[in-house]
């Protein structure tokens, strides 16, 4: 059935609504006005955005092509209202378990991370620089190596990472300059890493393990706008190339990248890496590219390679939560283009194409995907009935009847939490 529109294309199979001023001039700034019905929204110019009682009288129906032209030719300037969050009852329930680990009584844990290939086991870091291995089912704590003295500022906020098998550990100063990689069994120092200090107070130390062709590699920051890959076993730098920075007044080098690298996240198949960084204004910009192309085809792939994609751009907002939902799709928290207008939501991106494939409102806080999409913050935990293989969200799936949330009560300097995908549980200390 054809519907009537107010744009030059009088008959259209589908229409959306814009205010009368945007119909007359498509280059104006606009606000998205969510109607409260699903993801449906209208577009309003600055003159119309404050109208409430007579809003219907100033709206005009346009075809989808004209609607897209208004969005492309104008500038997004904010959000009015909220999209509909659809909920339904299910037999899902949460079981909370408080676990006492007496061996931790005299220790001050500052960070935890799951050992993904070993169910129920976690790595922990203490304020004194000791690495521990926790088994929360057997109630066992195994002391491991200590960080070498004088390398890491233990008073800084710290990042702790492990390989999937738990054989290597990395500890970095979150907003500092130093990172160390240890053999988790012998305590041998494998890598000592350093980045420059240009605005690192606004940038998490970029570091991530990646497994490629049987070798354990580490992606790590070397400068504010440069990442490298090193082989943990051989300590060899694998991405040697010319400098990527320049001094004020100098001509930028050929592959100059005006981008601050931040938190890194490697895809499950180890082929892609996502970067939660930012550019000047500032704008948060989530980027992604192929690790294999970077290693084998183009040493400049992380700067301007063919697989490099910029997925989203948000003013004054970066280092928000994100997670991989499969080998190709990345879930990024937040809908909107400015920190003052962010809607609690998840946007799904295809990193191969760089395109957003869908989004849905509702999730808040930290994200993790283990067949279903979990989100949690101080207000509680929610689960999206979300099949990663099809990336088709629907709230509150019935198939998952029980989830264990493990809370370990420890003396803690700050808060730390992580999700163990082989345990289906969150460990919060």
Short mmCIF file of C-alpha atoms in Angstrom, two decimals:
data_model
loop_
_atom_site.label_atom_id
_atom_site.label_comp_id
_atom_site.label_asym_id
_atom_site.label_seq_id
_atom_site.Cartn_x
_atom_site.Cartn_y
_atom_site.Cartn_z
CA UNK A 1 0.00 0.00 0.00
CA UNK A 2 1.46 3.34 -1.07
CA UNK A 3 1.48 6.22 1.42
CA UNK A 4 1.30 9.92 0.66
CA UNK A 5 4.32 12.12 1.36
CA UNK A 6 4.83 15.88 1.46
CA UNK A 7 8.12 15.77 -0.43
CA UNK A 8 8.32 15.91 -4.26
CA UNK A 9 8.07 12.12 -4.32
CA UNK A 10 4.34 12.05 -3.62
CA UNK A 11 3.88 8.31 -3.42
CA UNK A 12 6.21 6.11 -1.44
CA UNK A 13 6.07 2.66 0.10
CA UNK A 14 7.41 4.10 3.37
CA UNK A 15 7.72 7.54 4.92
CA UNK A 16 9.32 9.23 7.91
CA UNK A 17 8.72 12.65 9.42
CA UNK A 18 10.66 15.92 9.47
CA UNK A 19 9.59 19.39 10.55
CA UNK A 20 8.35 21.79 7.87
CA UNK A 21 11.56 23.86 7.98
CA UNK A 22 13.77 20.82 7.26
CA UNK A 23 11.48 19.94 4.36
CA UNK A 24 12.07 23.41 2.91
CA UNK A 25 15.82 23.51 3.60
CA UNK A 26 17.76 20.27 4.08
CA UNK A 27 21.03 21.85 5.22
CA UNK A 28 19.87 22.86 8.70
CA UNK A 29 21.03 21.43 12.02
CA UNK A 30 18.55 18.97 13.48
CA UNK A 31 17.58 17.05 16.62
CA UNK A 32 16.43 13.46 16.65
CA UNK A 33 13.07 13.24 18.41
CA UNK A 34 12.32 9.69 19.52
CA UNK A 35 8.59 9.02 19.53
CA UNK A 36 8.70 6.25 22.15
CA UNK A 37 7.56 3.63 19.62
CA UNK A 38 10.43 1.24 18.92
CA UNK A 39 13.38 3.04 17.34
CA UNK A 40 11.16 5.48 15.44
CA UNK A 41 12.25 9.12 15.43
CA UNK A 42 11.45 12.44 13.72
CA UNK A 43 13.87 15.22 12.76
CA UNK A 44 13.33 18.74 14.12
CA UNK A 45 15.18 21.96 13.34
CA UNK A 46 16.42 24.26 16.16
CA UNK A 47 13.28 26.42 15.82
CA UNK A 48 10.94 23.45 16.29
CA UNK A 49 12.82 21.36 18.84
CA UNK A 50 11.20 23.11 21.81
CA UNK A 51 7.62 22.75 20.59
CA UNK A 52 5.65 20.26 22.67
CA UNK A 53 1.87 20.61 22.50
CA UNK A 54 1.41 21.14 18.76
CA UNK A 55 4.27 18.98 17.48
CA UNK A 56 2.07 17.04 15.06
CA UNK A 57 1.08 20.21 13.24
CA UNK A 58 4.63 21.03 12.17
CA UNK A 59 5.66 17.52 11.05
CA UNK A 60 5.69 16.49 7.41
CA UNK A 61 5.93 13.03 5.84
CA UNK A 62 8.83 12.49 3.43
CA UNK A 63 10.13 9.47 1.55
CA UNK A 64 13.14 7.58 2.88
CA UNK A 65 15.46 9.13 0.28
CA UNK A 66 14.52 12.68 1.30
CA UNK A 67 14.80 11.75 4.98
CA UNK A 68 18.34 10.47 4.45
CA UNK A 69 19.23 13.65 2.55
CA UNK A 70 18.11 15.76 5.53
CA UNK A 71 20.35 13.68 7.82
CA UNK A 72 23.34 13.78 5.45
CA UNK A 73 23.16 17.44 4.40
CA UNK A 74 22.40 18.80 7.87
CA UNK A 75 24.28 18.38 11.15
CA UNK A 76 23.11 16.25 14.06
CA UNK A 77 22.68 18.52 17.09
CA UNK A 78 21.10 16.42 19.83
CA UNK A 79 18.39 14.04 20.99
CA UNK A 80 14.87 14.58 22.34
CA UNK A 81 13.05 11.79 24.14
CA UNK A 82 14.11 8.16 24.31
CA UNK A 83 13.56 5.05 22.16
CA UNK A 84 11.32 2.30 23.46
CA UNK A 85 13.01 -0.43 25.51
CA UNK A 86 11.11 -3.66 25.07
CA UNK A 87 11.10 -6.13 27.96
CA UNK A 88 9.40 -9.42 28.57
CA UNK A 89 9.26 -11.82 31.48
CA UNK A 90 11.29 -15.03 31.42
CA UNK A 91 12.53 -17.77 33.72
CA UNK A 92 15.95 -16.15 33.93
CA UNK A 93 17.28 -15.78 37.44
CA UNK A 94 20.53 -14.74 39.09
CA UNK A 95 22.29 -16.64 41.85
CA UNK A 96 24.65 -14.65 44.04
CA UNK A 97 27.39 -16.40 45.96
CA UNK A 98 29.75 -14.83 48.46
CA UNK A 99 33.09 -16.64 48.50
CA UNK A 100 35.64 -16.36 51.29
CA UNK A 101 39.30 -16.90 50.45
CA UNK A 102 41.16 -16.74 53.79
CA UNK A 103 44.56 -16.68 52.07
CA UNK A 104 43.69 -13.25 50.69
CA UNK A 105 42.97 -11.74 54.09
CA UNK A 106 46.38 -10.06 54.34
CA UNK A 107 46.62 -9.13 50.66
CA UNK A 108 45.31 -6.05 48.86
CA UNK A 109 44.01 -6.97 45.41
CA UNK A 110 43.96 -4.15 42.86
CA UNK A 111 43.04 -5.97 39.61
CA UNK A 112 41.63 -9.29 38.40
CA UNK A 113 41.33 -10.97 35.01
CA UNK A 114 39.92 -14.35 33.91
CA UNK A 115 42.12 -17.12 32.57
CA UNK A 116 39.76 -17.88 29.72
CA UNK A 117 40.85 -21.41 28.84
CA UNK A 118 40.78 -22.56 32.48
CA UNK A 119 37.24 -22.58 33.95
CA UNK A 120 36.88 -20.96 37.38
CA UNK A 121 40.44 -19.61 37.47
CA UNK A 122 41.45 -15.96 37.64
CA UNK A 123 44.67 -13.98 37.79
CA UNK A 124 44.94 -11.26 40.42
CA UNK A 125 47.43 -8.49 41.16
CA UNK A 126 48.11 -7.12 44.64
CA UNK A 127 49.16 -3.67 45.75
CA UNK A 128 52.55 -5.16 46.62
CA UNK A 129 53.10 -6.35 43.03
CA UNK A 130 52.39 -10.04 43.64
CA UNK A 131 50.65 -12.11 40.95
CA UNK A 132 48.10 -14.61 42.29
CA UNK A 133 46.06 -17.38 40.72
CA UNK A 134 42.56 -17.82 42.17
CA UNK A 135 40.29 -20.83 41.88
CA UNK A 136 36.94 -19.60 43.14
CA UNK A 137 35.36 -23.08 43.13
CA UNK A 138 38.15 -24.92 44.96
CA UNK A 139 38.68 -21.85 47.20
CA UNK A 140 42.37 -21.95 46.40
CA UNK A 141 44.96 -19.19 46.06
CA UNK A 142 48.32 -19.93 44.43
CA UNK A 143 51.08 -17.36 44.81
CA UNK A 144 52.92 -16.51 41.62
CA UNK A 145 55.78 -14.22 40.65
CA UNK A 146 56.27 -10.63 41.74
CA UNK A 147 56.67 -7.68 39.43
CA UNK A 148 60.27 -6.51 39.04
CA UNK A 149 60.94 -3.61 41.39
CA UNK A 150 61.06 -0.05 40.10
CA UNK A 151 59.33 -0.68 36.76
CA UNK A 152 55.62 -0.23 37.48
CA UNK A 153 54.23 2.53 39.71
CA UNK A 154 52.00 0.42 41.95
CA UNK A 155 50.28 3.57 43.19
CA UNK A 156 48.94 4.18 39.68
CA UNK A 157 45.70 2.66 38.42
CA UNK A 158 46.82 -0.59 36.83
CA UNK A 159 45.77 -2.80 33.93
CA UNK A 160 46.17 -6.58 34.25
CA UNK A 161 46.02 -8.88 31.22
CA UNK A 162 46.60 -12.58 30.72
CA UNK A 163 46.87 -14.85 27.72
CA UNK A 164 43.97 -17.25 27.26
CA UNK A 165 46.05 -20.09 28.76
CA UNK A 166 47.39 -17.91 31.55
CA UNK A 167 51.03 -18.57 30.69
CA UNK A 168 51.93 -14.87 30.29
CA UNK A 169 50.86 -11.84 32.32
CA UNK A 170 51.02 -8.16 31.37
CA UNK A 171 50.74 -5.28 33.84
CA UNK A 172 50.56 -1.67 32.67
CA UNK A 173 50.05 1.71 34.29
CA UNK A 174 46.59 2.63 33.04
CA UNK A 175 47.43 6.31 32.57
CA UNK A 176 51.18 5.99 32.87
CA UNK A 177 54.06 5.11 30.56
CA UNK A 178 55.22 1.64 31.60
CA UNK A 179 54.22 -1.96 30.93
CA UNK A 180 55.87 -5.26 31.83
CA UNK A 181 55.21 -8.78 30.54
CA UNK A 182 56.11 -11.79 32.69
CA UNK A 183 56.19 -15.54 32.31
CA UNK A 184 53.43 -16.46 34.78
CA UNK A 185 55.22 -19.64 35.88
CA UNK A 186 58.89 -18.69 36.11
CA UNK A 187 58.46 -14.98 36.72
CA UNK A 188 60.96 -14.20 33.95
CA UNK A 189 60.57 -10.72 32.51
CA UNK A 190 59.78 -11.12 28.81
CA UNK A 191 59.15 -7.52 27.74
CA UNK A 192 59.68 -4.06 29.23
CA UNK A 193 57.60 -1.53 27.32
CA UNK A 194 57.35 2.25 27.37
CA UNK A 195 55.17 4.89 25.73
CA UNK A 196 55.53 8.67 25.64
CA UNK A 197 53.69 10.98 28.03
CA UNK A 198 51.66 13.06 25.56
CA UNK A 199 48.18 13.27 27.16
CA UNK A 200 48.43 9.74 28.52
CA UNK A 201 46.33 10.91 31.48
CA UNK A 202 43.38 10.71 29.05
CA UNK A 203 44.38 7.44 27.38
CA UNK A 204 44.46 3.92 28.79
CA UNK A 205 47.76 2.21 28.01
CA UNK A 206 47.00 0.34 24.75
CA UNK A 207 48.00 -3.30 25.22
CA UNK A 208 46.53 -6.66 24.18
CA UNK A 209 47.72 -10.23 23.72
CA UNK A 210 47.04 -11.89 20.37
CA UNK A 211 47.71 -15.47 19.25
CA UNK A 212 48.92 -15.80 15.65
CA UNK A 213 50.06 -19.08 14.05
CA UNK A 214 50.97 -20.63 17.40
CA UNK A 215 52.92 -17.65 18.70
CA UNK A 216 51.93 -15.33 21.54
CA UNK A 217 52.26 -11.72 20.43
CA UNK A 218 51.59 -8.44 22.18
CA UNK A 219 50.11 -5.30 20.62
CA UNK A 220 51.33 -2.33 22.64
CA UNK A 221 51.60 1.44 22.58
CA UNK A 222 54.95 3.00 21.77
CA UNK A 223 53.78 6.60 21.35
CA UNK A 224 50.47 8.41 21.58
CA UNK A 225 49.80 7.71 17.89
CA UNK A 226 51.82 4.52 17.36
CA UNK A 227 51.25 0.85 18.11
CA UNK A 228 53.69 -2.00 17.63
CA UNK A 229 53.56 -5.80 17.80
CA UNK A 230 56.22 -7.77 19.67
CA UNK A 231 56.72 -11.54 19.93
CA UNK A 232 56.56 -12.39 23.64
CA UNK A 233 58.61 -15.56 23.27
CA UNK A 234 61.48 -14.13 21.22
CA UNK A 235 61.16 -10.48 22.38
CA UNK A 236 61.42 -9.49 18.72
CA UNK A 237 59.71 -6.35 17.39
CA UNK A 238 57.59 -7.41 14.40
CA UNK A 239 56.40 -4.02 13.14
CA UNK A 240 59.61 -2.07 12.74
CA UNK A 241 59.02 1.03 10.60
CA UNK A 242 59.91 4.72 10.33
CA UNK A 243 58.90 7.21 13.05
CA UNK A 244 55.21 8.11 13.10
CA UNK A 245 55.43 11.42 15.01
CA UNK A 246 56.91 14.83 14.31
CA UNK A 247 57.79 17.96 16.25
CA UNK A 248 55.79 21.18 16.08
CA UNK A 249 56.47 22.97 12.81
CA UNK A 250 57.86 19.88 11.08
CA UNK A 251 56.20 18.29 8.07
CA UNK A 252 54.27 15.19 9.18
CA UNK A 253 55.67 11.88 7.88
CA UNK A 254 53.87 10.05 5.08
CA UNK A 255 51.82 7.76 7.33
CA UNK A 256 51.24 10.29 10.12
CA UNK A 257 48.25 9.33 12.28
CA UNK A 258 46.49 12.07 14.26
CA UNK A 259 44.89 9.65 16.73
CA UNK A 260 45.42 8.76 20.39
CA UNK A 261 45.47 4.98 20.85
CA UNK A 262 43.67 3.72 23.97
CA UNK A 263 42.13 0.45 25.12
CA UNK A 264 42.54 -2.47 22.69
CA UNK A 265 40.30 -5.50 22.18
CA UNK A 266 41.20 -8.46 19.94
CA UNK A 267 38.48 -10.45 18.14
CA UNK A 268 37.82 -14.08 19.17
CA UNK A 269 39.50 -15.43 16.02
CA UNK A 270 42.51 -13.12 16.67
CA UNK A 271 42.15 -11.51 13.23
CA UNK A 272 40.91 -8.01 14.12
CA UNK A 273 41.76 -5.49 16.81
CA UNK A 274 39.46 -2.68 17.98
CA UNK A 275 40.89 0.57 19.36
CA UNK A 276 38.90 2.76 21.78
CA UNK A 277 40.84 5.96 21.08
CA UNK A 278 40.26 9.65 20.39
CA UNK A 279 41.19 12.59 18.18
CA UNK A 280 41.39 16.29 18.86
CA UNK A 281 38.35 18.40 19.68
CA UNK A 282 38.21 15.88 21.44
CA UNK A 283 36.14 13.18 19.78
CA UNK A 284 36.11 9.54 20.78
CA UNK A 285 36.64 7.38 17.70
CA UNK A 286 36.42 3.57 17.74
CA UNK A 287 38.67 2.09 15.05
CA UNK A 288 39.46 -1.44 13.86
CA UNK A 289 41.81 -3.19 11.45
CA UNK A 290 43.19 -6.63 10.54
CA UNK A 291 46.04 -8.00 12.66
CA UNK A 292 47.02 -10.52 9.97
CA UNK A 293 47.20 -7.83 7.29
CA UNK A 294 49.32 -5.74 9.66
CA UNK A 295 51.76 -8.60 10.26
CA UNK A 296 51.98 -10.08 6.78
CA UNK A 297 51.03 -7.46 4.19
CA UNK A 298 51.42 -3.88 5.39
CA UNK A 299 53.47 -2.67 8.33
CA UNK A 300 51.46 0.59 8.18
CA UNK A 301 48.08 -1.16 8.50
CA UNK A 302 47.40 0.38 11.93
CA UNK A 303 47.90 3.86 10.46
CA UNK A 304 46.15 3.85 7.09
CA UNK A 305 45.87 0.29 5.78
CA UNK A 306 43.06 -1.03 3.59
CA UNK A 307 41.41 -2.86 6.50
CA UNK A 308 41.46 0.20 8.79
CA UNK A 309 37.91 1.35 9.57
CA UNK A 310 36.60 4.16 11.77
CA UNK A 311 33.35 2.87 13.24
CA UNK A 312 31.85 5.74 15.23
CA UNK A 313 32.66 9.25 16.43
CA UNK A 314 31.33 10.83 19.66
CA UNK A 315 32.24 14.28 21.01
CA UNK A 316 33.89 14.22 24.46
CA UNK A 317 33.23 10.50 24.91
CA UNK A 318 35.74 7.68 24.54
CA UNK A 319 36.88 4.50 26.31
CA UNK A 320 33.27 3.42 26.83
CA UNK A 321 32.51 -0.27 27.12
CA UNK A 322 32.69 -2.52 24.07
CA UNK A 323 32.94 -6.25 23.38
CA UNK A 324 33.14 -8.65 20.46
CA UNK A 325 29.97 -10.65 19.79
CA UNK A 326 31.63 -12.85 17.16
CA UNK A 327 34.72 -12.80 14.92
CA UNK A 328 33.43 -9.93 12.79
CA UNK A 329 30.97 -7.87 14.85
CA UNK A 330 31.77 -5.42 17.63
CA UNK A 331 29.25 -4.16 20.20
CA UNK A 332 29.90 -0.56 21.30
CA UNK A 333 28.04 1.07 24.16
CA UNK A 334 26.07 4.26 23.60
CA UNK A 335 23.93 5.78 20.85
CA UNK A 336 24.53 9.41 19.91
CA UNK A 337 27.26 11.77 18.77
CA UNK A 338 27.94 13.78 21.94
CA UNK A 339 28.53 12.85 25.58
CA UNK A 340 25.65 15.11 26.68
CA UNK A 341 23.19 13.30 24.42
CA UNK A 342 24.21 9.66 24.77
CA UNK A 343 21.34 7.17 24.97
CA UNK A 344 21.96 3.92 26.92
CA UNK A 345 22.17 1.48 24.03
CA UNK A 346 24.41 -0.89 22.08
CA UNK A 347 25.49 -0.30 18.48
CA UNK A 348 26.68 -3.30 16.44
CA UNK A 349 29.38 -2.74 13.80
CA UNK A 350 30.68 -5.00 11.05
CA UNK A 351 34.43 -4.37 11.27
CA UNK A 352 35.09 -5.76 7.79
CA UNK A 353 32.88 -3.11 6.17
CA UNK A 354 33.04 -0.48 8.90
CA UNK A 355 29.24 -0.16 8.81
CA UNK A 356 26.77 -0.10 11.69
CA UNK A 357 24.41 -3.01 11.09
CA UNK A 358 21.91 -2.34 13.90
CA UNK A 359 21.43 -0.84 17.33
CA UNK A 360 19.07 -1.33 20.25
CA UNK A 361 18.42 0.67 23.45
CA UNK A 362 18.62 -0.43 27.06
CA UNK A 363 22.02 -1.83 28.14
CA UNK A 364 24.04 0.21 30.62
CA UNK A 365 27.50 -0.27 32.10
CA UNK A 366 30.08 -2.93 31.24
CA UNK A 367 29.41 -5.22 28.26
CA UNK A 368 30.36 -8.88 27.76
CA UNK A 369 29.11 -11.42 25.24
CA UNK A 370 28.95 -15.18 25.81
CA UNK A 371 26.23 -16.26 23.37
CA UNK A 372 24.05 -13.70 25.19
CA UNK A 373 24.91 -10.05 25.72
CA UNK A 374 25.42 -9.12 29.37
CA UNK A 375 25.54 -5.58 30.74
CA UNK A 376 26.03 -4.58 34.36
CA UNK A 377 26.70 -1.60 36.59
CA UNK A 378 25.98 -0.59 40.18
CA UNK A 379 22.26 -0.69 39.38
CA UNK A 380 22.24 -4.38 38.47
CA UNK A 381 22.73 -6.82 35.62
CA UNK A 382 20.69 -7.35 32.46
CA UNK A 383 20.82 -9.95 29.73
CA UNK A 384 19.86 -9.51 26.11
CA UNK A 385 18.57 -12.66 24.42
CA UNK A 386 21.14 -12.13 21.75
CA UNK A 387 22.46 -14.81 19.40
CA UNK A 388 25.98 -13.80 18.46
CA UNK A 389 25.87 -15.85 15.27
CA UNK A 390 22.95 -13.85 13.90
CA UNK A 391 23.36 -10.60 15.87
CA UNK A 392 19.60 -10.45 16.28
CA UNK A 393 18.71 -8.85 19.61
CA UNK A 394 15.58 -9.49 21.62
CA UNK A 395 15.36 -8.68 25.30
CA UNK A 396 15.34 -11.44 27.95
CA UNK A 397 15.94 -14.74 26.19
CA UNK A 398 14.32 -17.78 27.81
CA UNK A 399 17.01 -20.29 26.86
CA UNK A 400 19.39 -19.15 29.61
CA UNK A 401 17.71 -20.11 32.87
CA UNK A 402 20.61 -19.64 35.26
CA UNK A 403 23.63 -17.36 35.43
CA UNK A 404 26.15 -17.39 38.27
CA UNK A 405 27.48 -14.04 39.41
CA UNK A 406 30.55 -14.54 41.59
CA UNK A 407 31.43 -11.76 44.01
CA UNK A 408 34.72 -12.15 45.84
CA UNK A 409 34.87 -10.03 48.98
CA UNK A 410 38.39 -8.67 49.34
CA UNK A 411 40.19 -5.65 50.62
CA UNK A 412 40.40 -3.56 47.49
CA UNK A 413 41.99 -0.28 46.48
CA UNK A 414 39.38 0.92 44.02
CA UNK A 415 37.00 -1.46 42.25
CA UNK A 416 37.79 -4.13 39.69
CA UNK A 417 35.52 -6.44 37.75
CA UNK A 418 35.84 -8.87 34.86
CA UNK A 419 33.79 -11.48 33.03
CA UNK A 420 34.92 -15.10 32.62
CA UNK A 421 33.41 -16.44 29.39
CA UNK A 422 34.09 -20.07 30.30
CA UNK A 423 32.37 -19.68 33.68
CA UNK A 424 29.41 -17.46 32.78
CA UNK A 425 30.15 -15.35 35.80
CA UNK A 426 31.28 -11.90 36.80
CA UNK A 427 34.01 -11.61 39.39
CA UNK A 428 33.90 -8.29 41.23
CA UNK A 429 36.29 -7.29 43.97
#
